Short mmCIF file of C-alpha atoms in Angstrom, two decimals:
data_model
loop_
_atom_site.label_atom_id
_atom_site.label_comp_id
_atom_site.label_asym_id
_atom_site.label_seq_id
_atom_site.Cartn_x
_atom_site.Cartn_y
_atom_site.Cartn_z
CA MET C 283 -5.40 33.06 9.53
CA ASN C 284 -5.25 35.64 6.74
CA LYS C 285 -7.69 36.01 3.86
CA TYR C 286 -5.57 33.92 1.48
CA ASN C 287 -5.21 31.03 3.89
CA ARG C 288 -8.94 31.01 4.59
CA LEU C 289 -9.68 30.90 0.86
CA CYS C 290 -7.13 28.12 0.36
CA MET C 291 -8.59 26.01 3.15
CA ILE C 292 -12.14 26.51 1.87
CA CYS C 293 -10.95 25.30 -1.52
CA ILE C 294 -9.33 22.18 -0.09
CA VAL C 295 -12.38 21.37 2.01
CA GLN C 296 -14.58 21.70 -1.07
CA MET C 297 -12.35 19.26 -2.91
CA ILE C 298 -12.17 16.74 -0.11
CA PHE C 299 -15.64 16.27 1.32
CA THR C 300 -17.82 14.03 -0.80
CA SER C 301 -21.55 13.94 -1.26
CA ALA C 302 -24.15 11.95 -3.12
CA CYS C 303 -23.30 13.78 -6.32
CA GLY C 304 -19.97 11.94 -6.58
CA TYR C 305 -16.52 12.82 -5.35
CA LEU C 306 -14.74 13.19 -8.67
CA ASN C 307 -17.39 15.52 -10.10
CA LYS C 308 -17.44 18.24 -7.46
CA SER C 309 -16.37 21.69 -8.65
CA ILE C 310 -13.61 23.88 -7.27
CA ASP C 311 -13.09 27.62 -7.20
CA THR C 312 -9.89 27.86 -9.26
CA ARG C 313 -9.40 31.46 -8.12
CA SER C 314 -7.87 30.00 -4.95
CA VAL C 315 -5.02 28.31 -6.84
CA PRO C 316 -1.82 30.20 -5.87
CA ILE C 317 -0.42 32.53 -8.50
CA THR C 318 2.39 34.57 -6.88
CA GLU C 319 5.87 33.72 -5.65
CA ALA C 320 4.82 34.69 -2.14
CA ASP C 321 2.41 31.76 -2.24
CA LEU C 322 5.20 29.19 -2.69
CA GLY C 323 5.64 28.74 1.06
CA ARG C 324 1.94 28.03 1.44
CA ILE C 325 2.06 25.36 -1.26
CA LYS C 326 5.08 23.80 0.41
CA GLY C 327 3.15 23.75 3.67
CA LEU C 328 0.32 21.92 1.94
CA MET C 329 2.77 19.19 0.90
CA PHE C 330 3.79 18.81 4.57
CA ASN C 331 0.26 17.93 5.67
CA THR C 332 1.20 14.43 6.82
CA ASP C 333 -2.21 13.85 8.40
CA VAL C 334 -3.62 13.67 4.88
CA LEU C 335 -0.65 12.60 2.78
CA ASN C 336 0.95 9.93 5.00
CA HIS C 337 -2.16 8.40 6.54
CA GLY C 338 -5.07 6.40 5.20
CA SER C 339 -3.56 3.79 2.88
CA PRO C 340 -6.40 1.37 2.07
CA SER C 341 -6.88 -1.52 4.49
CA ILE C 342 -9.55 -3.40 2.56
CA GLY C 343 -6.95 -5.52 0.72
CA GLU C 344 -5.50 -6.53 4.08
CA LEU C 345 -9.00 -7.34 5.33
CA CYS C 346 -9.56 -9.66 2.37
CA SER C 347 -6.16 -11.42 2.47
CA ASP C 348 -5.02 -14.50 4.37
CA ASN C 349 -2.83 -13.29 7.23
CA TYR C 350 -5.54 -13.56 9.89
CA TYR C 351 -8.98 -15.00 10.61
CA PHE C 352 -12.21 -14.26 12.46
CA THR C 353 -14.01 -16.81 14.59
CA ARG C 354 -17.73 -17.30 14.02
CA GLU C 355 -18.50 -15.17 17.08
CA GLN C 356 -16.17 -12.38 15.98
CA TRP C 357 -17.56 -12.40 12.46
CA ARG C 358 -21.14 -12.12 13.69
CA GLN C 359 -20.22 -8.87 15.46
CA LEU C 360 -18.98 -7.22 12.27
CA ASN C 361 -21.02 -4.68 10.38
CA GLU C 362 -22.45 -5.69 7.03
CA GLN C 363 -19.73 -4.05 4.94
CA THR C 364 -16.85 -5.59 6.86
CA GLY C 365 -18.48 -9.00 7.21
CA SER C 366 -19.16 -9.14 3.48
CA SER C 367 -15.60 -8.06 2.69
CA TYR C 368 -14.15 -10.81 4.85
CA LEU C 369 -16.05 -13.43 2.82
CA TRP C 370 -15.32 -11.72 -0.54
CA TYR C 371 -18.93 -10.92 -1.32
CA PRO C 372 -19.51 -8.06 -3.79
CA ILE C 373 -18.61 -4.78 -2.19
CA SER C 374 -17.51 -1.40 -3.48
CA PHE C 375 -14.27 0.34 -2.60
CA GLY C 376 -16.21 3.07 -0.85
CA ARG C 377 -13.24 4.70 0.90
CA TRP C 378 -11.25 5.83 -2.11
CA MET C 379 -11.83 9.39 -0.90
CA ASN C 380 -8.64 9.11 1.19
CA GLU C 381 -6.53 8.50 -1.89
CA TYR C 382 -8.25 11.16 -3.98
CA ASP C 383 -7.74 13.62 -1.11
CA GLN C 384 -4.02 13.08 -1.65
CA VAL C 385 -4.44 13.43 -5.41
CA SER C 386 -6.31 16.72 -4.95
CA TYR C 387 -3.58 18.12 -2.71
CA ALA C 388 -0.95 17.13 -5.28
CA ASN C 389 -2.88 18.62 -8.21
CA PHE C 390 -3.48 21.83 -6.29
CA ALA C 391 0.25 22.15 -5.61
CA LEU C 392 1.31 21.35 -9.17
CA GLU C 393 -1.09 23.89 -10.67
CA GLY C 394 0.07 26.49 -8.22
CA LEU C 395 3.73 25.84 -9.04
CA ALA C 396 2.96 26.16 -12.74
CA ARG C 397 1.94 29.79 -12.06
CA ILE C 398 5.04 30.62 -9.99
CA LYS C 399 8.26 31.21 -11.87
CA ARG C 400 11.18 29.08 -10.72
CA ASN C 401 14.34 31.15 -10.11
CA PRO C 402 17.72 30.74 -8.37
CA PHE C 403 16.29 32.02 -5.10
CA ASN C 404 13.34 29.65 -4.84
CA ALA C 405 14.67 26.69 -6.85
CA THR C 406 15.22 24.28 -3.95
CA GLN C 407 11.84 24.92 -2.39
CA TRP C 408 10.08 24.89 -5.77
CA ASP C 409 11.72 21.60 -6.84
CA GLU C 410 11.12 19.76 -3.57
CA THR C 411 7.48 20.77 -3.48
CA LYS C 412 6.99 19.60 -7.06
CA GLY C 413 8.73 16.31 -6.29
CA ARG C 414 6.53 15.67 -3.26
CA ALA C 415 3.38 16.34 -5.28
CA HIS C 416 4.36 13.85 -7.98
CA PHE C 417 5.35 11.24 -5.38
CA TYR C 418 2.13 11.48 -3.39
CA ARG C 419 -0.06 11.42 -6.49
CA ALA C 420 1.72 8.32 -7.81
CA THR C 421 1.40 6.54 -4.47
CA ALA C 422 -2.32 7.30 -4.26
CA PHE C 423 -2.93 6.13 -7.84
CA PHE C 424 -1.01 2.91 -7.16
CA ASN C 425 -3.02 2.17 -4.01
CA ILE C 426 -6.29 2.69 -5.87
CA ALA C 427 -5.15 0.49 -8.77
CA GLN C 428 -4.54 -2.45 -6.42
CA LEU C 429 -8.23 -2.48 -5.56
CA ILE C 430 -10.38 -1.44 -8.52
CA SER C 431 -8.22 -2.49 -11.50
CA LEU C 432 -7.08 -5.91 -12.59
CA PRO C 433 -3.46 -6.80 -11.81
CA TYR C 434 -1.10 -5.64 -14.53
CA ASP C 435 -0.77 -8.03 -17.46
CA SER C 436 1.32 -6.92 -20.44
CA ILE C 437 -1.00 -8.80 -22.80
CA THR C 438 -4.27 -7.26 -21.63
CA ALA C 439 -3.20 -3.99 -19.99
CA TYR C 440 -4.06 -1.91 -23.06
CA ASN C 441 -7.68 -3.07 -22.87
CA ASP C 442 -8.36 -3.71 -19.18
CA PRO C 443 -10.10 -0.76 -17.47
CA GLY C 444 -7.86 1.25 -15.16
CA ILE C 445 -8.61 3.94 -12.58
CA PRO C 446 -9.89 7.51 -12.99
CA LEU C 447 -6.71 9.53 -13.49
CA LYS C 448 -7.62 12.85 -11.92
CA LEU C 449 -4.86 15.23 -13.06
CA THR C 450 -6.52 18.60 -12.50
CA THR C 451 -8.21 20.58 -9.74
CA ASP C 452 -11.18 21.08 -12.04
CA THR C 453 -13.27 18.26 -10.65
CA SER C 454 -16.20 19.24 -12.84
CA THR C 455 -14.29 17.51 -15.63
CA ARG C 456 -15.70 14.09 -16.41
CA HIS C 457 -13.20 11.36 -15.65
CA ASN C 458 -13.14 8.08 -17.53
CA ARG C 459 -11.28 5.04 -16.31
CA GLY C 460 -8.82 4.73 -19.17
CA THR C 461 -6.82 1.50 -19.23
CA VAL C 462 -4.53 -0.35 -16.84
CA GLN C 463 -1.61 0.55 -19.10
CA GLN C 464 -2.45 4.25 -18.90
CA THR C 465 -2.77 3.95 -15.13
CA TYR C 466 0.69 2.47 -14.67
CA ASN C 467 2.21 4.81 -17.25
CA GLN C 468 0.99 7.74 -15.13
CA ILE C 469 2.24 6.21 -11.88
CA ILE C 470 5.69 5.57 -13.32
CA SER C 471 5.81 8.98 -14.97
CA ASP C 472 4.99 10.74 -11.70
CA LEU C 473 7.59 8.75 -9.77
CA ASN C 474 10.26 9.38 -12.41
CA SER C 475 9.43 13.08 -12.25
CA SER C 476 9.81 13.01 -8.48
CA LEU C 477 13.31 11.52 -8.79
CA ALA C 478 14.51 14.69 -10.50
CA ASP C 479 13.18 16.99 -7.77
CA LEU C 480 13.21 15.24 -4.40
CA PRO C 481 16.15 15.56 -1.99
CA LEU C 482 18.56 12.65 -1.63
CA ILE C 483 18.34 12.99 2.16
CA PRO C 484 14.89 13.92 3.51
CA VAL C 485 14.21 16.14 6.49
CA ALA C 486 12.66 13.02 8.06
CA ASN C 487 11.48 9.67 6.74
CA ILE C 488 7.89 10.92 6.82
CA THR C 489 8.72 13.14 3.83
CA PRO C 490 9.50 11.70 0.36
CA SER C 491 13.07 11.46 -0.91
CA VAL C 492 14.94 10.03 -3.90
CA ARG C 493 15.46 6.85 -1.88
CA ALA C 494 11.72 6.60 -1.22
CA ALA C 495 10.88 7.18 -4.89
CA HIS C 496 13.27 4.42 -5.98
CA GLY C 497 11.69 2.15 -3.37
CA MET C 498 8.20 2.94 -4.60
CA LEU C 499 9.24 2.30 -8.21
CA ALA C 500 10.64 -1.08 -7.14
CA ARG C 501 7.29 -1.92 -5.55
CA VAL C 502 5.35 -0.78 -8.62
CA PHE C 503 7.49 -2.70 -11.11
CA LEU C 504 7.34 -5.84 -8.97
CA SER C 505 3.54 -5.65 -9.00
CA MET C 506 3.75 -5.42 -12.81
CA ARG C 507 6.06 -8.47 -12.90
CA ARG C 508 8.70 -6.35 -14.59
CA TYR C 509 11.64 -7.68 -12.66
CA ASP C 510 14.61 -5.93 -14.29
CA PRO C 511 13.45 -2.38 -13.48
CA ALA C 512 12.20 -3.56 -10.08
CA LEU C 513 15.72 -4.81 -9.29
CA TYR C 514 17.32 -1.63 -10.61
CA HIS C 515 15.26 0.63 -8.38
CA ALA C 516 15.60 -1.62 -5.32
CA ASP C 517 19.39 -1.54 -5.80
CA GLN C 518 19.38 2.23 -6.22
CA ALA C 519 17.51 2.69 -2.97
CA LEU C 520 19.70 0.23 -1.07
CA GLN C 521 22.88 1.88 -2.32
CA MET C 522 21.78 5.01 -0.45
CA ASN C 523 20.93 3.14 2.74
CA ASP C 524 20.91 -0.63 3.32
CA HIS C 525 20.44 -0.59 7.10
CA LEU C 526 18.48 -3.48 8.60
CA LEU C 527 17.17 -3.69 12.15
CA ASP C 528 19.02 -6.25 14.26
CA PHE C 529 16.20 -8.02 16.07
CA SER C 530 18.65 -9.71 18.47
CA ALA C 531 19.49 -6.28 19.88
CA MET C 532 15.85 -5.38 20.55
CA ASN C 533 13.56 -6.08 23.50
CA PRO C 534 10.79 -8.59 22.67
CA ASN C 535 9.17 -8.00 26.09
CA SER C 536 8.10 -4.46 25.19
CA ILE C 537 4.42 -3.94 24.37
CA TRP C 538 5.50 -2.38 21.07
CA PRO C 539 8.95 -3.86 20.38
CA MET C 540 9.74 -1.94 17.20
CA PRO C 541 11.78 1.29 17.45
CA ASP C 542 10.23 4.71 17.04
CA PRO C 543 9.29 4.92 13.34
CA LEU C 544 10.76 8.41 12.87
CA SER C 545 14.17 7.18 14.03
CA ASN C 546 14.00 3.77 12.34
CA LYS C 547 16.83 3.86 9.78
CA GLU C 548 15.35 0.87 7.96
CA ILE C 549 12.34 2.95 6.89
CA ALA C 550 12.73 4.84 3.62
CA PHE C 551 9.25 6.34 3.71
CA LEU C 552 6.84 6.36 6.62
CA SER C 553 3.13 5.97 5.91
CA TYR C 554 0.22 4.44 7.75
CA MET C 555 -2.72 2.26 6.82
CA GLU C 556 -6.18 3.57 7.60
CA SER C 557 -7.26 2.51 11.08
CA THR C 558 -10.43 0.42 11.02
CA GLY C 559 -10.32 -1.07 14.50
CA ILE C 560 -10.91 -4.48 12.93
CA ILE C 561 -7.42 -5.44 11.82
CA ALA C 562 -5.45 -2.97 13.93
CA PRO C 563 -2.62 -4.34 16.09
CA PRO C 564 -2.76 -6.20 18.38
CA ILE C 565 -6.28 -7.56 17.89
CA GLN C 566 -5.92 -9.77 14.83
CA SER C 567 -5.99 -13.53 15.20
CA THR C 568 -3.05 -14.58 13.06
CA ASP C 569 -3.35 -17.52 10.70
CA PRO C 570 -2.01 -20.46 12.74
CA ALA C 571 -0.14 -21.93 9.76
CA LEU C 572 1.65 -18.61 9.26
CA TYR C 573 2.67 -18.41 12.91
CA GLN C 574 3.92 -22.00 12.96
CA SER C 575 6.08 -21.35 9.91
CA TYR C 576 8.53 -19.28 11.99
CA ASP C 577 11.50 -21.23 13.33
CA PRO C 578 11.82 -21.14 17.16
CA ALA C 579 15.10 -19.23 16.71
CA ASP C 580 13.42 -16.73 14.39
CA LEU C 581 12.94 -13.57 16.44
CA ARG C 582 10.08 -12.45 14.23
CA ARG C 583 8.01 -15.04 16.09
CA THR C 584 8.28 -13.00 19.31
CA MET C 585 8.88 -9.53 17.87
CA PHE C 586 5.85 -9.65 15.58
CA PHE C 587 3.42 -11.64 17.71
CA THR C 588 2.10 -12.11 21.23
CA ILE C 589 -0.32 -14.64 22.68
CA GLY C 590 -3.78 -13.42 23.70
CA ARG C 591 -5.89 -14.41 26.68
CA GLU C 592 -7.68 -17.14 24.76
CA GLY C 593 -4.47 -18.52 23.31
CA GLU C 594 -4.88 -16.73 19.98
CA VAL C 595 -1.83 -15.31 18.21
CA LEU C 596 -1.97 -11.51 17.96
CA PHE C 597 0.15 -9.39 15.64
CA ARG C 598 1.95 -6.44 17.29
CA GLY C 599 5.01 -5.97 15.08
CA SER C 600 3.91 -2.91 13.13
CA TYR C 601 6.77 -0.62 12.11
CA ALA C 602 4.35 2.17 13.07
CA LYS C 603 4.86 1.10 16.72
CA SER C 604 1.17 1.63 17.42
CA THR C 605 -2.30 0.30 16.76
CA THR C 606 -1.90 1.42 13.16
CA CYS C 607 -0.31 -0.76 10.49
CA PHE C 608 2.77 0.48 8.60
CA SER C 609 2.31 0.75 4.83
CA GLY C 610 5.46 2.61 3.80
CA ILE C 611 8.75 1.60 2.17
CA ALA C 612 11.47 -0.13 4.21
CA ASN C 613 14.72 -1.90 3.42
CA ASP C 614 13.47 -5.37 4.32
CA GLU C 615 10.98 -5.13 1.45
CA LEU C 616 13.73 -3.91 -0.88
CA PHE C 617 16.04 -6.80 0.01
CA LEU C 618 13.18 -9.21 -0.72
CA ILE C 619 12.52 -7.52 -4.06
CA ARG C 620 16.24 -7.81 -4.89
CA ALA C 621 16.19 -11.50 -3.95
CA GLU C 622 13.06 -12.31 -5.94
CA CYS C 623 14.23 -10.50 -9.06
CA HIS C 624 17.57 -12.36 -9.02
CA ALA C 625 15.77 -15.68 -8.57
CA ARG C 626 13.42 -15.01 -11.46
CA ALA C 627 16.44 -14.21 -13.64
CA GLY C 628 18.12 -17.50 -12.69
CA ARG C 629 20.79 -15.93 -10.48
CA THR C 630 20.33 -18.35 -7.59
CA ASP C 631 23.45 -17.41 -5.60
CA LYS C 632 22.69 -13.67 -5.69
CA ALA C 633 19.09 -14.35 -4.78
CA MET C 634 20.04 -16.35 -1.69
CA ASP C 635 22.73 -13.85 -0.71
CA ALA C 636 20.11 -11.10 -0.62
CA LEU C 637 17.71 -13.26 1.36
CA ASN C 638 20.33 -14.36 3.87
CA THR C 639 21.49 -10.78 4.37
CA LEU C 640 18.00 -10.01 5.64
CA LEU C 641 17.39 -13.17 7.65
CA VAL C 642 20.63 -13.09 9.65
CA LYS C 643 19.28 -9.89 11.22
CA ARG C 644 16.06 -11.64 12.24
CA TYR C 645 17.44 -14.64 14.16
CA LEU C 646 19.02 -15.18 17.55
CA LYS C 647 22.75 -14.51 17.45
CA GLY C 648 24.63 -17.61 16.29
CA ARG C 649 21.44 -19.55 15.53
CA PHE C 650 20.91 -18.66 11.89
CA LYS C 651 22.09 -21.14 9.29
CA PRO C 652 22.29 -19.53 5.84
CA LEU C 653 19.68 -20.91 3.47
CA SER C 654 20.70 -22.55 0.21
CA ALA C 655 18.75 -23.48 -2.91
CA GLN C 656 19.09 -26.28 -5.41
CA SER C 657 17.72 -24.19 -8.26
CA ALA C 658 16.32 -20.79 -9.11
CA GLU C 659 12.81 -22.22 -8.71
CA ASP C 660 13.70 -23.49 -5.24
CA ALA C 661 15.15 -20.08 -4.36
CA LEU C 662 11.99 -18.34 -5.54
CA GLN C 663 9.74 -20.49 -3.36
CA GLN C 664 11.88 -19.83 -0.30
CA ILE C 665 11.92 -16.09 -1.02
CA LEU C 666 8.15 -15.92 -1.43
CA THR C 667 7.71 -17.80 1.84
CA GLU C 668 10.00 -15.37 3.66
CA ARG C 669 8.34 -12.41 1.97
CA ARG C 670 5.01 -13.33 3.53
CA LYS C 671 6.63 -13.89 6.94
CA GLU C 672 8.59 -10.62 6.88
CA LEU C 673 5.97 -8.29 5.38
CA VAL C 674 2.95 -9.47 7.37
CA HIS C 675 0.29 -6.77 7.79
CA ARG C 676 2.11 -4.22 5.65
CA GLY C 677 -0.72 -3.79 3.12
CA LEU C 678 1.21 -5.78 0.51
CA ARG C 679 -0.30 -9.25 0.71
CA TRP C 680 -3.34 -8.52 -1.50
CA THR C 681 -1.10 -7.10 -4.24
CA ASP C 682 1.24 -10.09 -3.92
CA LEU C 683 -1.61 -12.59 -4.19
CA ARG C 684 -2.99 -10.84 -7.28
CA ARG C 685 0.34 -10.89 -9.12
CA LEU C 686 1.25 -14.42 -8.01
CA ASN C 687 -2.10 -15.68 -9.27
CA LYS C 688 -0.98 -14.83 -12.81
CA ASP C 689 1.36 -17.86 -12.65
CA PRO C 690 -0.19 -21.32 -12.01
CA GLN C 691 2.99 -22.31 -10.13
CA THR C 692 2.42 -19.66 -7.46
CA ALA C 693 -1.37 -19.23 -7.57
CA ILE C 694 -3.25 -19.52 -4.27
CA THR C 695 -6.89 -20.25 -3.45
CA LEU C 696 -8.01 -18.40 -0.32
CA GLN C 697 -10.39 -20.07 2.11
CA ARG C 698 -12.53 -18.96 5.05
CA LYS C 699 -14.60 -21.09 7.42
CA ILE C 700 -17.58 -19.63 9.26
CA GLY C 701 -20.06 -21.76 11.17
CA GLY C 702 -19.05 -24.93 9.40
CA LYS C 703 -19.44 -23.37 5.95
CA ILE C 704 -16.43 -22.99 3.65
CA PHE C 705 -15.96 -19.89 1.49
CA THR C 706 -13.28 -19.82 -1.21
CA LEU C 707 -11.67 -17.29 -3.52
CA PRO C 708 -9.94 -19.09 -6.42
CA PRO C 709 -7.05 -17.50 -8.36
CA VAL C 710 -9.27 -16.59 -11.32
CA ASP C 711 -12.30 -14.74 -10.01
CA ASP C 712 -13.99 -11.36 -10.42
CA ARG C 713 -13.72 -10.76 -6.69
CA TRP C 714 -10.01 -9.99 -6.86
CA VAL C 715 -11.19 -6.56 -8.06
CA PHE C 716 -13.55 -4.43 -5.96
CA LEU C 717 -16.54 -2.54 -7.26
CA LEU C 718 -16.26 1.20 -7.80
CA PRO C 719 -18.26 3.44 -5.44
CA LEU C 720 -21.85 3.35 -6.64
CA ASN C 721 -22.37 7.12 -6.32
CA GLU C 722 -19.51 7.69 -8.77
CA ILE C 723 -21.00 5.19 -11.22
CA ASN C 724 -24.40 6.90 -11.00
CA VAL C 725 -22.95 10.34 -11.72
CA SER C 726 -20.12 9.70 -14.17
CA TYR C 727 -21.37 6.50 -15.83
CA MET C 728 -17.91 5.00 -15.60
CA GLN C 729 -17.56 1.33 -16.42
CA GLN C 730 -18.29 -0.82 -13.36
CA ASN C 731 -16.27 -3.94 -12.62
CA PRO C 732 -18.10 -7.21 -13.37
CA ARG C 733 -19.55 -9.24 -10.52
CA ASP C 734 -21.96 -12.12 -10.18
CA ASN C 735 -25.23 -11.08 -8.58
CA ILE C 736 -24.58 -12.53 -5.15
CA TYR C 737 -24.94 -10.76 -1.87
CA LEU C 738 -24.59 -11.61 1.80
CA ASP C 739 -27.04 -10.13 4.27
CA ILE C 740 -25.29 -10.39 7.64
CA GLU C 741 -28.56 -10.21 9.58
CA ALA C 742 -30.08 -13.00 7.50
CA ASN C 743 -27.09 -15.29 8.00
CA GLN C 744 -26.80 -15.40 11.77
CA SER C 745 -27.03 -19.17 11.49
CA LEU C 746 -23.52 -19.33 10.04
#
């Protein structure tokens, strides 16, 4: 490793590793930011670090959602942080370092590119690297926003506190939270910028592309309940590739029945949820009502799940084909976005066409009967039901619950039962937003999210 590479790695390590002084406020030696054209290849290499950039999507939203359950005995074995999370007691999003690692890599690359002149000889490499940086930063910001900011609401977004938008390598700069509107403006701006620079066809689905950026924009706009742009970007992505896995042609008897993720044509962008060991396939106990909702001819029942030794239903259908959950963009999600957006616009026939296009690939050959709807409202309910069944353990359920709770017709109260005691999370509650890491609050004095002063001591509640 030459002197430059050593200096670059020292810089990245300084940015990444946190301490009690607060992650966002650590300083960086800006002398290590690349400044010559010869450094362009090194910046490009930084944007290919998939161990950092494609791994570690937050799992805490999945932990707090309703796709699975813990028995009393399982819950009592959890550590305090995880046990409290499961029951929605006040906790902080203490693992945002993963996402701000990705932000730091992106900022480092963008500042380096700003010092390297783009010319006809380096244009392709320069553009693709810039596009990747904008894509990864937007994705990280979006993931953080799902946890520490309120769900987007056009009426309150200009006042609701957003996330710290770290846009520079100078981490000694004090970062305020800004607003939810500013947060989503930045996410959309970064993704739109990436569209101009990313390749239409990626080297592999583990690297961003125009198709992936359109897919991510569709996800973002859906979370904002802005259905017209969500539909537009879903359609743009599907026009490039609308392949769907045919479950009837796959082997449900395999331990991991999904195809290799790198060769899975349905995947537009491959990324992985952080592995906690708690909700990693195949150890979750799936919500019985969710499992029973699959028709016997629905191959997702056998492709996604297996029965454990104690008769519990275990999820194994990760598109990651491993003990890690898939959190990327795939065409099944995009077809569901297309269907939902048509239903919300009153286009019932188009909505059901999109849904049936997906479902026919999920049933036994000759056993699927196309669904129909009596109204747009009926179509929407069917689509939301299938969305939960198709996208189980994809890191999307928490975001879906938050946005659906904005409408009384689709709002859901979550419920847990431990030791005969019932715990609930109603649609309107402070606990749909996590607390910011306390060390960051102590250093930067950023606004903390509100929370009632309640706390669960796992050791003191062994009687549950």
